[in-house]
Amino acid sequence: MSNGIEQKVLNTFHHLHTHAEISWEEVETTKYIENLLKESGCKVTTFDDCTGVIGDYGNFDQGLPIVAVRADIDALWQEVDGKFQANHSCGHDAHMSMVLGLLWRLEEEEGLKDKIAVRFIFQPAEEKGSGALKMVEKNVVHDVDYLFGVHLRPIQETAMGHASPVIVHGASQMYRGAIKGDDAHGARPHLNDNAIEVGAQIVNLLRQIHLDPLVPHSVKMTNFQAGGKSTNIIPGSASFSLDLRAQTNEQMDELESKVNGIIDTVKELYNVDIKLESVGAIAAAKLNDEAIDIMSKAIEDTLGKDNLDQPLVTPGGDDFHYYTIKKPSLKATMLGLGCGLEPGLHHPNMKFDHDAMINGVNILYQAVKHTYNL
């Protein structure tokens, strides 16, 4: 790869990092990437009702297998140095830069364009867990045979210069709940059900859920709000949030059943109205041996056999896996890239070694070539 492409990747990263946009609002990000795709001779597709952009590069008329490479484009909304802002603390700016770097690397090799059919998917709203489903709805993978993704990994999982051919994400489910009741005077606790006590009962029962200990899982209340400025009012209403995690989709189904059973039990016990609404869900990874083998070879070619890590098992989630759930024949895997990332993903001041992006470009490049046996 030429030094010109390396610098272009770094410049692109710095632009995207300083122009972050949150889920479903990635308007300028979409326009920026669209222009870069067109400059490289891609057939570009955008959408009237959502952000995101698709670029097709290569020969799509001769029946070649179609390889798609996906990058997520949205940022988180979080407090950074005392100010709330869109922030790429999950590395999506790096993912976009690497996937564009792959395009430029393919473009650089003379005679390669006629031998490949590569689709670049720049997907919105991964942080909402809904962007991949929207892209499936838009038929962006209906004719795709192979799908590759990439994600920066924290230093706790792997080191700079290492990579894993697959990230075994878990499933997650987020709920928003509401306890609905009437307030009462602090001297008359018998006249209502204290929403704080109702919430505490939910927490206590959640901690008593016991599932197969060999399959990682967790459930916890992550937000609870009740009462106001008056300390002599017993609140009858409250709002709360729940976060559920499980390493497999089957375990998640069981965990959800237990949680919903607890809510029904507490409703009956206190005779209060409790509403529970799903506000986001992500499926666990579906693994494909052929795609993992291709990515393993690509890592060995780029970093050496000693720097090829075992599959990374993580309780974190990614909506990438909805592509394979919605299209089971898709051969997909996500590259887990070591980059010295610390202190952790989603930390407002997350940092990593930017040289790792060049490793990512080269690994993805080798994965495409291995897929076509070039």
mmCIF file of C-alpha atoms in Angstrom:
data_model
loop_
_atom_site.group_PDB
_atom_site.id
_atom_site.type_symbol
_atom_site.label_atom_id
_atom_site.label_comp_id
_atom_site.label_asym_id
_atom_site.label_seq_id
_atom_site.Cartn_x
_atom_site.Cartn_y
_atom_site.Cartn_z
ATOM 1 C CA MET A 1 0.000 0.000 0.000
ATOM 2 C CA SER A 2 1.368 3.393 -0.963
ATOM 3 C CA ASN A 3 2.196 6.098 1.562
ATOM 4 C CA GLY A 4 -0.389 8.239 -0.191
ATOM 5 C CA ILE A 5 -3.199 5.875 0.800
ATOM 6 C CA GLU A 6 -1.927 5.655 4.374
ATOM 7 C CA GLN A 7 -2.030 9.431 4.701
ATOM 8 C CA LYS A 8 -5.450 9.542 3.048
ATOM 9 C CA VAL A 9 -6.790 7.065 5.617
ATOM 10 C CA LEU A 10 -5.412 9.147 8.492
ATOM 11 C CA ASN A 11 -6.777 12.386 7.013
ATOM 12 C CA THR A 12 -10.192 10.792 6.546
ATOM 13 C CA PHE A 13 -10.185 9.577 10.128
ATOM 14 C CA HIS A 14 -9.382 13.027 11.483
ATOM 15 C CA HIS A 15 -12.190 14.578 9.423
ATOM 16 C CA LEU A 16 -14.752 12.012 10.535
ATOM 17 C CA HIS A 17 -13.606 12.200 14.146
ATOM 18 C CA THR A 18 -14.162 15.955 14.256
ATOM 19 C CA HIS A 19 -17.494 15.797 12.399
ATOM 20 C CA ALA A 20 -19.292 13.097 14.400
ATOM 21 C CA GLU A 21 -23.068 12.663 14.036
ATOM 22 C CA ILE A 22 -25.456 10.565 16.116
ATOM 23 C CA SER A 23 -27.682 7.705 14.943
ATOM 24 C CA TRP A 24 -30.081 8.481 12.089
ATOM 25 C CA GLU A 25 -28.639 12.005 11.851
ATOM 26 C CA GLU A 26 -25.472 11.124 9.902
ATOM 27 C CA VAL A 27 -26.419 13.475 7.052
ATOM 28 C CA GLU A 28 -23.070 15.156 6.437
ATOM 29 C CA THR A 29 -21.209 11.900 7.051
ATOM 30 C CA THR A 30 -23.305 10.259 4.342
ATOM 31 C CA LYS A 31 -22.605 13.091 1.888
ATOM 32 C CA TYR A 32 -18.879 13.027 2.658
ATOM 33 C CA ILE A 33 -18.581 9.282 2.037
ATOM 34 C CA GLU A 34 -20.830 9.456 -1.026
ATOM 35 C CA ASN A 35 -18.429 11.915 -2.668
ATOM 36 C CA LEU A 36 -15.416 9.734 -1.875
ATOM 37 C CA LEU A 37 -17.122 6.654 -3.315
ATOM 38 C CA LYS A 38 -17.992 8.501 -6.513
ATOM 39 C CA GLU A 39 -14.424 9.782 -6.854
ATOM 40 C CA SER A 40 -13.236 6.159 -6.819
ATOM 41 C CA GLY A 41 -15.635 5.081 -9.543
ATOM 42 C CA CYS A 42 -18.241 3.330 -7.414
ATOM 43 C CA LYS A 43 -21.875 2.979 -8.353
ATOM 44 C CA VAL A 44 -23.460 4.799 -5.418
ATOM 45 C CA THR A 45 -26.842 4.310 -3.755
ATOM 46 C CA THR A 46 -28.379 6.569 -1.120
ATOM 47 C CA PHE A 47 -31.853 6.531 0.416
ATOM 48 C CA ASP A 48 -34.722 9.015 0.614
ATOM 49 C CA ASP A 49 -35.890 8.035 4.087
ATOM 50 C CA CYS A 50 -32.662 7.348 5.969
ATOM 51 C CA THR A 51 -28.959 8.048 6.121
ATOM 52 C CA GLY A 52 -26.285 5.616 4.945
ATOM 53 C CA VAL A 53 -24.674 5.027 1.571
ATOM 54 C CA ILE A 54 -23.733 2.018 -0.562
ATOM 55 C CA GLY A 55 -20.903 1.841 -3.087
ATOM 56 C CA ASP A 56 -20.426 -0.967 -5.630
ATOM 57 C CA TYR A 57 -16.906 -1.394 -7.011
ATOM 58 C CA GLY A 58 -15.894 -3.960 -9.606
ATOM 59 C CA ASN A 59 -17.594 -6.303 -12.031
ATOM 60 C CA PHE A 60 -21.207 -7.030 -11.061
ATOM 61 C CA ASP A 61 -22.267 -8.325 -14.506
ATOM 62 C CA GLN A 62 -20.334 -11.597 -14.826
ATOM 63 C CA GLY A 63 -21.740 -13.698 -11.996
ATOM 64 C CA LEU A 64 -18.838 -13.211 -9.602
ATOM 65 C CA PRO A 65 -19.474 -13.791 -5.892
ATOM 66 C CA ILE A 66 -20.374 -10.485 -4.258
ATOM 67 C CA VAL A 67 -18.308 -9.525 -1.229
ATOM 68 C CA ALA A 68 -19.734 -6.817 1.032
ATOM 69 C CA VAL A 69 -17.727 -4.884 3.602
ATOM 70 C CA ARG A 70 -19.662 -2.989 6.246
ATOM 71 C CA ALA A 71 -18.700 0.050 8.298
ATOM 72 C CA ASP A 72 -20.930 1.656 10.928
ATOM 73 C CA ILE A 73 -21.113 5.444 10.655
ATOM 74 C CA ASP A 74 -22.913 6.808 13.738
ATOM 75 C CA ALA A 75 -21.489 8.296 16.911
ATOM 76 C CA LEU A 76 -22.573 8.212 20.540
ATOM 77 C CA TRP A 77 -24.084 11.161 22.398
ATOM 78 C CA GLN A 78 -22.133 11.622 25.601
ATOM 79 C CA GLU A 79 -20.478 14.101 27.935
ATOM 80 C CA VAL A 80 -16.895 14.901 26.952
ATOM 81 C CA ASP A 81 -14.923 17.269 29.172
ATOM 82 C CA GLY A 82 -18.136 18.697 30.641
ATOM 83 C CA LYS A 83 -19.977 19.149 27.351
ATOM 84 C CA PHE A 84 -22.517 16.822 25.724
ATOM 85 C CA GLN A 85 -21.715 16.107 22.088
ATOM 86 C CA ALA A 86 -21.608 13.472 19.361
ATOM 87 C CA ASN A 87 -18.488 11.410 20.001
ATOM 88 C CA HIS A 88 -16.892 8.503 18.141
ATOM 89 C CA SER A 89 -15.824 6.664 21.291
ATOM 90 C CA CYS A 90 -16.763 3.303 19.772
ATOM 91 C CA GLY A 91 -14.342 3.647 16.861
ATOM 92 C CA HIS A 92 -16.806 4.052 14.028
ATOM 93 C CA ASP A 93 -14.671 6.861 12.577
ATOM 94 C CA ALA A 94 -11.829 4.344 12.313
ATOM 95 C CA HIS A 95 -14.097 1.678 10.806
ATOM 96 C CA MET A 96 -15.224 4.045 8.038
ATOM 97 C CA SER A 97 -11.635 5.095 7.354
ATOM 98 C CA MET A 98 -10.419 1.493 7.085
ATOM 99 C CA VAL A 99 -13.200 0.451 4.735
ATOM 100 C CA LEU A 100 -12.511 3.469 2.527
ATOM 101 C CA GLY A 101 -8.827 2.562 2.705
ATOM 102 C CA LEU A 102 -9.736 -0.894 1.415
ATOM 103 C CA LEU A 103 -11.480 0.715 -1.555
ATOM 104 C CA TRP A 104 -8.416 2.832 -2.315
ATOM 105 C CA ARG A 105 -6.136 -0.193 -1.959
ATOM 106 C CA LEU A 106 -8.279 -2.173 -4.428
ATOM 107 C CA GLU A 107 -8.379 0.806 -6.770
ATOM 108 C CA GLU A 108 -4.587 1.073 -6.625
ATOM 109 C CA GLU A 109 -4.016 -2.452 -8.009
ATOM 110 C CA GLU A 110 -4.112 -2.423 -11.797
ATOM 111 C CA GLY A 111 -6.383 -4.972 -13.459
ATOM 112 C CA LEU A 112 -8.118 -6.004 -10.247
ATOM 113 C CA LYS A 113 -11.435 -4.223 -10.776
ATOM 114 C CA ASP A 114 -12.686 -6.685 -13.424
ATOM 115 C CA LYS A 115 -11.977 -9.678 -11.151
ATOM 116 C CA ILE A 116 -13.960 -8.611 -8.104
ATOM 117 C CA ALA A 117 -17.433 -7.403 -7.095
ATOM 118 C CA VAL A 118 -17.205 -5.566 -3.783
ATOM 119 C CA ARG A 119 -20.053 -3.695 -2.088
ATOM 120 C CA PHE A 120 -19.198 -1.084 0.524
ATOM 121 C CA ILE A 121 -21.979 -0.697 3.097
ATOM 122 C CA PHE A 122 -21.773 2.444 5.209
ATOM 123 C CA GLN A 123 -24.535 1.698 7.684
ATOM 124 C CA PRO A 124 -26.300 4.161 9.992
ATOM 125 C CA ALA A 125 -27.557 3.701 13.542
ATOM 126 C CA GLU A 126 -25.527 0.752 14.805
ATOM 127 C CA GLU A 127 -25.643 2.279 18.274
ATOM 128 C CA LYS A 128 -29.453 2.095 18.141
ATOM 129 C CA GLY A 129 -29.323 -1.550 17.057
ATOM 130 C CA SER A 130 -31.585 -0.767 14.113
ATOM 131 C CA GLY A 131 -29.375 0.311 11.212
ATOM 132 C CA ALA A 132 -28.575 -3.181 9.934
ATOM 133 C CA LEU A 133 -32.256 -4.102 9.860
ATOM 134 C CA LYS A 134 -32.939 -0.969 7.820
ATOM 135 C CA MET A 135 -30.232 -1.921 5.333
ATOM 136 C CA VAL A 136 -31.717 -5.415 5.061
ATOM 137 C CA GLU A 137 -35.065 -3.777 4.371
ATOM 138 C CA LYS A 138 -33.331 -1.813 1.590
ATOM 139 C CA ASN A 139 -32.106 -5.114 0.069
ATOM 140 C CA VAL A 140 -28.441 -4.181 0.300
ATOM 141 C CA VAL A 141 -27.410 -7.796 1.028
ATOM 142 C CA HIS A 142 -30.040 -9.672 -0.982
ATOM 143 C CA ASP A 143 -27.444 -10.701 -3.598
ATOM 144 C CA VAL A 144 -24.376 -10.733 -1.336
ATOM 145 C CA ASP A 145 -22.425 -13.962 -0.756
ATOM 146 C CA TYR A 146 -19.779 -12.849 1.763
ATOM 147 C CA LEU A 147 -19.918 -10.095 4.381
ATOM 148 C CA PHE A 148 -16.972 -8.745 6.358
ATOM 149 C CA GLY A 149 -16.956 -6.220 9.184
ATOM 150 C CA VAL A 150 -14.289 -4.749 11.440
ATOM 151 C CA HIS A 151 -14.225 -3.417 14.977
ATOM 152 C CA LEU A 152 -11.476 -1.953 17.131
ATOM 153 C CA ARG A 153 -10.882 -4.026 20.268
ATOM 154 C CA PRO A 154 -9.870 -2.760 23.724
ATOM 155 C CA ILE A 155 -6.450 -3.563 25.134
ATOM 156 C CA GLN A 156 -8.098 -5.916 27.651
ATOM 157 C CA GLU A 157 -9.017 -8.237 24.757
ATOM 158 C CA THR A 158 -6.018 -8.073 22.440
ATOM 159 C CA ALA A 159 -2.835 -6.113 21.817
ATOM 160 C CA MET A 160 -1.691 -3.753 19.098
ATOM 161 C CA GLY A 161 -0.440 -5.776 16.149
ATOM 162 C CA HIS A 162 -2.785 -8.687 16.878
ATOM 163 C CA ALA A 163 -6.183 -9.505 15.427
ATOM 164 C CA SER A 164 -8.944 -12.090 15.702
ATOM 165 C CA PRO A 165 -10.843 -13.463 12.698
ATOM 166 C CA VAL A 166 -14.184 -13.303 14.503
ATOM 167 C CA ILE A 167 -15.880 -11.419 17.326
ATOM 168 C CA VAL A 168 -18.369 -13.653 19.097
ATOM 169 C CA HIS A 169 -20.779 -10.976 20.276
ATOM 170 C CA GLY A 170 -23.552 -11.712 22.707
ATOM 171 C CA ALA A 171 -27.196 -10.717 22.500
ATOM 172 C CA SER A 172 -28.571 -7.670 24.268
ATOM 173 C CA GLN A 173 -32.010 -6.271 24.999
ATOM 174 C CA MET A 174 -32.840 -2.839 26.401
ATOM 175 C CA TYR A 175 -36.137 -2.029 28.074
ATOM 176 C CA ARG A 176 -37.701 1.215 29.276
ATOM 177 C CA GLY A 177 -40.227 0.775 32.069
ATOM 178 C CA ALA A 178 -42.826 2.920 33.807
ATOM 179 C CA ILE A 179 -44.560 2.403 37.144
ATOM 180 C CA LYS A 180 -47.893 4.224 37.175
ATOM 181 C CA GLY A 181 -49.602 5.166 40.440
ATOM 182 C CA ASP A 182 -50.748 8.064 42.611
ATOM 183 C CA ASP A 183 -48.701 10.081 45.077
ATOM 184 C CA ALA A 184 -49.519 10.089 48.786
ATOM 185 C CA HIS A 185 -48.694 12.179 51.865
ATOM 186 C CA GLY A 186 -45.541 11.134 53.673
ATOM 187 C CA ALA A 187 -47.599 10.600 56.869
ATOM 188 C CA ARG A 188 -50.003 8.207 55.139
ATOM 189 C CA PRO A 189 -47.968 5.419 53.446
ATOM 190 C CA HIS A 190 -50.978 3.105 53.524
ATOM 191 C CA LEU A 191 -52.734 5.190 50.862
ATOM 192 C CA ASN A 192 -50.433 4.235 47.982
ATOM 193 C CA ASP A 193 -47.683 1.905 46.856
ATOM 194 C CA ASN A 194 -44.301 3.582 47.034
ATOM 195 C CA ALA A 195 -42.863 3.413 43.515
ATOM 196 C CA ILE A 196 -39.349 3.311 44.978
ATOM 197 C CA GLU A 197 -40.213 0.174 46.940
ATOM 198 C CA VAL A 198 -41.786 -1.337 43.831
ATOM 199 C CA GLY A 199 -38.565 -0.631 41.911
ATOM 200 C CA ALA A 200 -36.489 -2.124 44.721
ATOM 201 C CA GLN A 201 -38.604 -5.278 44.585
ATOM 202 C CA ILE A 202 -37.947 -5.563 40.852
ATOM 203 C CA VAL A 203 -34.195 -5.212 41.434
ATOM 204 C CA ASN A 204 -34.237 -7.861 44.174
ATOM 205 C CA LEU A 205 -36.102 -10.336 41.983
ATOM 206 C CA LEU A 206 -33.850 -9.677 38.976
ATOM 207 C CA ARG A 207 -30.879 -10.656 41.134
ATOM 208 C CA GLN A 208 -32.538 -14.002 41.851
ATOM 209 C CA ILE A 209 -32.671 -15.095 38.203
ATOM 210 C CA HIS A 210 -30.621 -18.264 37.762
ATOM 211 C CA LEU A 211 -29.844 -19.578 34.268
ATOM 212 C CA ASP A 212 -27.163 -21.930 32.931
ATOM 213 C CA PRO A 213 -23.942 -20.597 34.523
ATOM 214 C CA LEU A 214 -21.876 -21.901 31.608
ATOM 215 C CA VAL A 215 -23.522 -19.348 29.299
ATOM 216 C CA PRO A 216 -22.606 -15.763 30.301
ATOM 217 C CA HIS A 217 -25.603 -13.569 31.046
ATOM 218 C CA SER A 218 -26.642 -10.576 33.141
ATOM 219 C CA VAL A 219 -29.623 -8.338 33.820
ATOM 220 C CA LYS A 220 -29.577 -5.075 35.750
ATOM 221 C CA MET A 221 -31.521 -1.879 36.278
ATOM 222 C CA THR A 222 -29.522 0.961 34.720
ATOM 223 C CA ASN A 223 -31.801 3.908 35.472
ATOM 224 C CA PHE A 224 -34.460 4.754 38.060
ATOM 225 C CA GLN A 225 -36.235 8.063 38.585
ATOM 226 C CA ALA A 226 -38.994 8.766 41.107
ATOM 227 C CA GLY A 227 -40.172 11.651 43.261
ATOM 228 C CA GLY A 228 -39.497 15.343 43.071
ATOM 229 C CA LYS A 229 -38.348 18.246 45.244
ATOM 230 C CA SER A 230 -40.853 17.661 48.040
ATOM 231 C CA THR A 231 -39.556 15.183 50.595
ATOM 232 C CA ASN A 232 -42.969 14.687 52.237
ATOM 233 C CA ILE A 233 -44.566 13.083 49.161
ATOM 234 C CA ILE A 234 -44.449 9.331 48.603
ATOM 235 C CA PRO A 235 -44.086 8.870 44.837
ATOM 236 C CA GLY A 236 -46.566 6.606 43.136
ATOM 237 C CA SER A 237 -44.911 6.743 39.722
ATOM 238 C CA ALA A 238 -41.404 6.127 38.462
ATOM 239 C CA SER A 239 -39.469 5.365 35.300
ATOM 240 C CA PHE A 240 -36.631 2.880 34.916
ATOM 241 C CA SER A 241 -34.428 1.117 32.380
ATOM 242 C CA LEU A 242 -33.221 -2.476 32.151
ATOM 243 C CA ASP A 243 -30.199 -3.870 30.313
ATOM 244 C CA LEU A 244 -30.149 -7.601 29.474
ATOM 245 C CA ARG A 245 -27.124 -9.499 28.119
ATOM 246 C CA ALA A 246 -26.666 -13.127 27.075
ATOM 247 C CA GLN A 247 -24.013 -14.892 25.039
ATOM 248 C CA THR A 248 -26.528 -16.800 22.932
ATOM 249 C CA ASN A 249 -29.868 -15.926 21.408
ATOM 250 C CA GLU A 250 -31.439 -18.945 23.123
ATOM 251 C CA GLN A 251 -30.226 -17.777 26.534
ATOM 252 C CA MET A 252 -31.572 -14.298 25.779
ATOM 253 C CA ASP A 253 -35.025 -15.747 25.046
ATOM 254 C CA GLU A 254 -35.012 -17.461 28.428
ATOM 255 C CA LEU A 255 -33.741 -14.350 30.202
ATOM 256 C CA GLU A 256 -36.449 -12.177 28.647
ATOM 257 C CA SER A 257 -39.097 -14.668 29.718
ATOM 258 C CA LYS A 258 -37.848 -14.521 33.318
ATOM 259 C CA VAL A 259 -37.784 -10.705 33.337
ATOM 260 C CA ASN A 260 -41.293 -10.397 31.953
ATOM 261 C CA GLY A 261 -42.466 -12.942 34.539
ATOM 262 C CA ILE A 262 -40.977 -10.799 37.312
ATOM 263 C CA ILE A 263 -42.753 -7.697 36.057
ATOM 264 C CA ASP A 264 -46.067 -9.577 35.972
ATOM 265 C CA THR A 265 -45.468 -10.869 39.512
ATOM 266 C CA VAL A 266 -44.696 -7.412 40.912
ATOM 267 C CA LYS A 267 -47.740 -5.925 39.160
ATOM 268 C CA GLU A 268 -49.956 -8.502 40.835
ATOM 269 C CA LEU A 269 -48.236 -8.210 44.219
ATOM 270 C CA TYR A 270 -48.619 -4.436 44.441
ATOM 271 C CA ASN A 271 -51.661 -4.085 42.202
ATOM 272 C CA VAL A 272 -49.907 -1.354 40.209
ATOM 273 C CA ASP A 273 -49.635 -0.676 36.521
ATOM 274 C CA ILE A 274 -46.135 -1.382 35.132
ATOM 275 C CA LYS A 275 -45.400 -0.910 31.451
ATOM 276 C CA LEU A 276 -42.303 -2.446 29.855
ATOM 277 C CA GLU A 277 -41.251 -1.399 26.361
ATOM 278 C CA SER A 278 -38.347 -2.697 24.282
ATOM 279 C CA VAL A 279 -36.169 0.190 23.090
ATOM 280 C CA GLY A 280 -33.471 -1.798 21.335
ATOM 281 C CA ALA A 281 -32.208 -5.315 20.807
ATOM 282 C CA ILE A 282 -29.132 -6.908 19.268
ATOM 283 C CA ALA A 283 -28.768 -10.542 18.301
ATOM 284 C CA ALA A 284 -25.833 -12.768 19.205
ATOM 285 C CA ALA A 285 -23.281 -13.703 16.558
ATOM 286 C CA LYS A 286 -23.937 -16.446 14.007
ATOM 287 C CA LEU A 287 -20.578 -17.978 13.037
ATOM 288 C CA ASN A 288 -19.471 -19.124 9.584
ATOM 289 C CA ASP A 289 -16.377 -21.307 9.331
ATOM 290 C CA GLU A 290 -15.562 -20.394 5.728
ATOM 291 C CA ALA A 291 -15.625 -16.655 6.382
ATOM 292 C CA ILE A 292 -13.581 -17.096 9.582
ATOM 293 C CA ASP A 293 -10.999 -19.170 7.674
ATOM 294 C CA ILE A 294 -10.687 -16.459 5.015
ATOM 295 C CA MET A 295 -10.165 -13.789 7.664
ATOM 296 C CA SER A 296 -7.647 -15.977 9.523
ATOM 297 C CA LYS A 297 -5.527 -16.326 6.393
ATOM 298 C CA ALA A 298 -5.744 -12.587 5.794
ATOM 299 C CA ILE A 299 -4.494 -11.872 9.318
ATOM 300 C CA GLU A 300 -1.615 -14.332 8.940
ATOM 301 C CA ASP A 301 -0.609 -12.748 5.628
ATOM 302 C CA THR A 302 -0.640 -9.266 7.172
ATOM 303 C CA LEU A 303 0.503 -9.674 10.769
ATOM 304 C CA GLY A 304 2.042 -13.142 10.855
ATOM 305 C CA LYS A 305 0.753 -16.409 12.282
ATOM 306 C CA ASP A 306 1.923 -15.598 15.820
ATOM 307 C CA ASN A 307 -0.319 -12.530 15.886
ATOM 308 C CA LEU A 308 -3.483 -14.396 14.899
ATOM 309 C CA ASP A 309 -5.680 -14.541 18.009
ATOM 310 C CA GLN A 310 -8.366 -17.008 18.949
ATOM 311 C CA PRO A 311 -12.022 -15.975 18.524
ATOM 312 C CA LEU A 312 -12.883 -13.040 20.770
ATOM 313 C CA VAL A 313 -15.866 -13.824 22.977
ATOM 314 C CA THR A 314 -17.456 -10.652 24.333
ATOM 315 C CA PRO A 315 -20.735 -9.772 26.078
ATOM 316 C CA GLY A 316 -20.869 -6.629 23.947
ATOM 317 C CA GLY A 317 -23.200 -6.564 20.960
ATOM 318 C CA ASP A 318 -23.369 -5.337 17.374
ATOM 319 C CA ASP A 319 -26.310 -5.220 14.979
ATOM 320 C CA PHE A 320 -23.975 -6.606 12.268
ATOM 321 C CA HIS A 321 -25.374 -10.047 13.085
ATOM 322 C CA TYR A 322 -28.877 -9.163 11.901
ATOM 323 C CA TYR A 323 -27.569 -9.482 8.351
ATOM 324 C CA THR A 324 -26.896 -13.205 8.825
ATOM 325 C CA ILE A 325 -30.070 -13.764 10.829
ATOM 326 C CA LYS A 326 -32.154 -12.214 8.069
ATOM 327 C CA LYS A 327 -30.129 -13.964 5.348
ATOM 328 C CA PRO A 328 -28.863 -17.278 6.790
ATOM 329 C CA SER A 329 -26.923 -18.184 3.630
ATOM 330 C CA LEU A 330 -24.645 -15.154 4.090
ATOM 331 C CA LYS A 331 -21.059 -16.087 4.955
ATOM 332 C CA ALA A 332 -20.029 -13.413 7.417
ATOM 333 C CA THR A 333 -17.476 -12.560 10.059
ATOM 334 C CA MET A 334 -16.211 -9.471 11.875
ATOM 335 C CA LEU A 335 -12.490 -8.761 12.233
ATOM 336 C CA GLY A 336 -11.445 -7.912 15.790
ATOM 337 C CA LEU A 337 -8.523 -5.514 15.439
ATOM 338 C CA GLY A 338 -5.932 -4.992 18.178
ATOM 339 C CA CYS A 339 -5.018 -1.326 18.417
ATOM 340 C CA GLY A 340 -3.930 -0.534 21.972
ATOM 341 C CA LEU A 341 -7.370 0.896 22.709
ATOM 342 C CA GLU A 342 -7.778 2.266 26.237
ATOM 343 C CA PRO A 343 -9.294 2.776 28.739
ATOM 344 C CA GLY A 344 -12.223 1.126 26.953
ATOM 345 C CA LEU A 345 -14.892 1.367 24.292
ATOM 346 C CA HIS A 346 -17.528 4.053 24.949
ATOM 347 C CA HIS A 347 -15.211 5.879 27.344
ATOM 348 C CA PRO A 348 -15.526 9.575 26.394
ATOM 349 C CA ASN A 349 -11.744 9.893 26.076
ATOM 350 C CA MET A 350 -11.130 6.583 24.318
ATOM 351 C CA LYS A 351 -7.845 6.517 22.404
ATOM 352 C CA PHE A 352 -5.995 3.989 20.250
ATOM 353 C CA ASP A 353 -2.903 3.634 18.054
ATOM 354 C CA HIS A 354 -3.895 5.112 14.701
ATOM 355 C CA ASP A 355 -1.310 2.951 12.897
ATOM 356 C CA ALA A 356 -3.649 0.013 13.569
ATOM 357 C CA MET A 357 -5.974 1.344 10.870
ATOM 358 C CA ILE A 358 -3.339 0.523 8.258
ATOM 359 C CA ASN A 359 -3.247 -3.051 9.587
ATOM 360 C CA GLY A 360 -7.020 -3.157 9.246
ATOM 361 C CA VAL A 361 -6.929 -1.946 5.648
ATOM 362 C CA ASN A 362 -4.354 -4.569 4.706
ATOM 363 C CA ILE A 363 -6.193 -7.409 6.451
ATOM 364 C CA LEU A 364 -9.473 -6.545 4.723
ATOM 365 C CA TYR A 365 -7.607 -6.294 1.409
ATOM 366 C CA GLN A 366 -6.150 -9.775 1.860
ATOM 367 C CA ALA A 367 -9.577 -11.110 2.887
ATOM 368 C CA VAL A 368 -11.094 -9.860 -0.384
ATOM 369 C CA LYS A 369 -8.254 -11.384 -2.415
ATOM 370 C CA HIS A 370 -8.521 -14.734 -0.593
ATOM 371 C CA THR A 371 -12.265 -14.791 -1.234
ATOM 372 C CA TYR A 372 -11.603 -14.562 -4.972
ATOM 373 C CA ASN A 373 -8.507 -16.816 -4.795
ATOM 374 C CA LEU A 374 -6.352 -14.029 -6.232
#
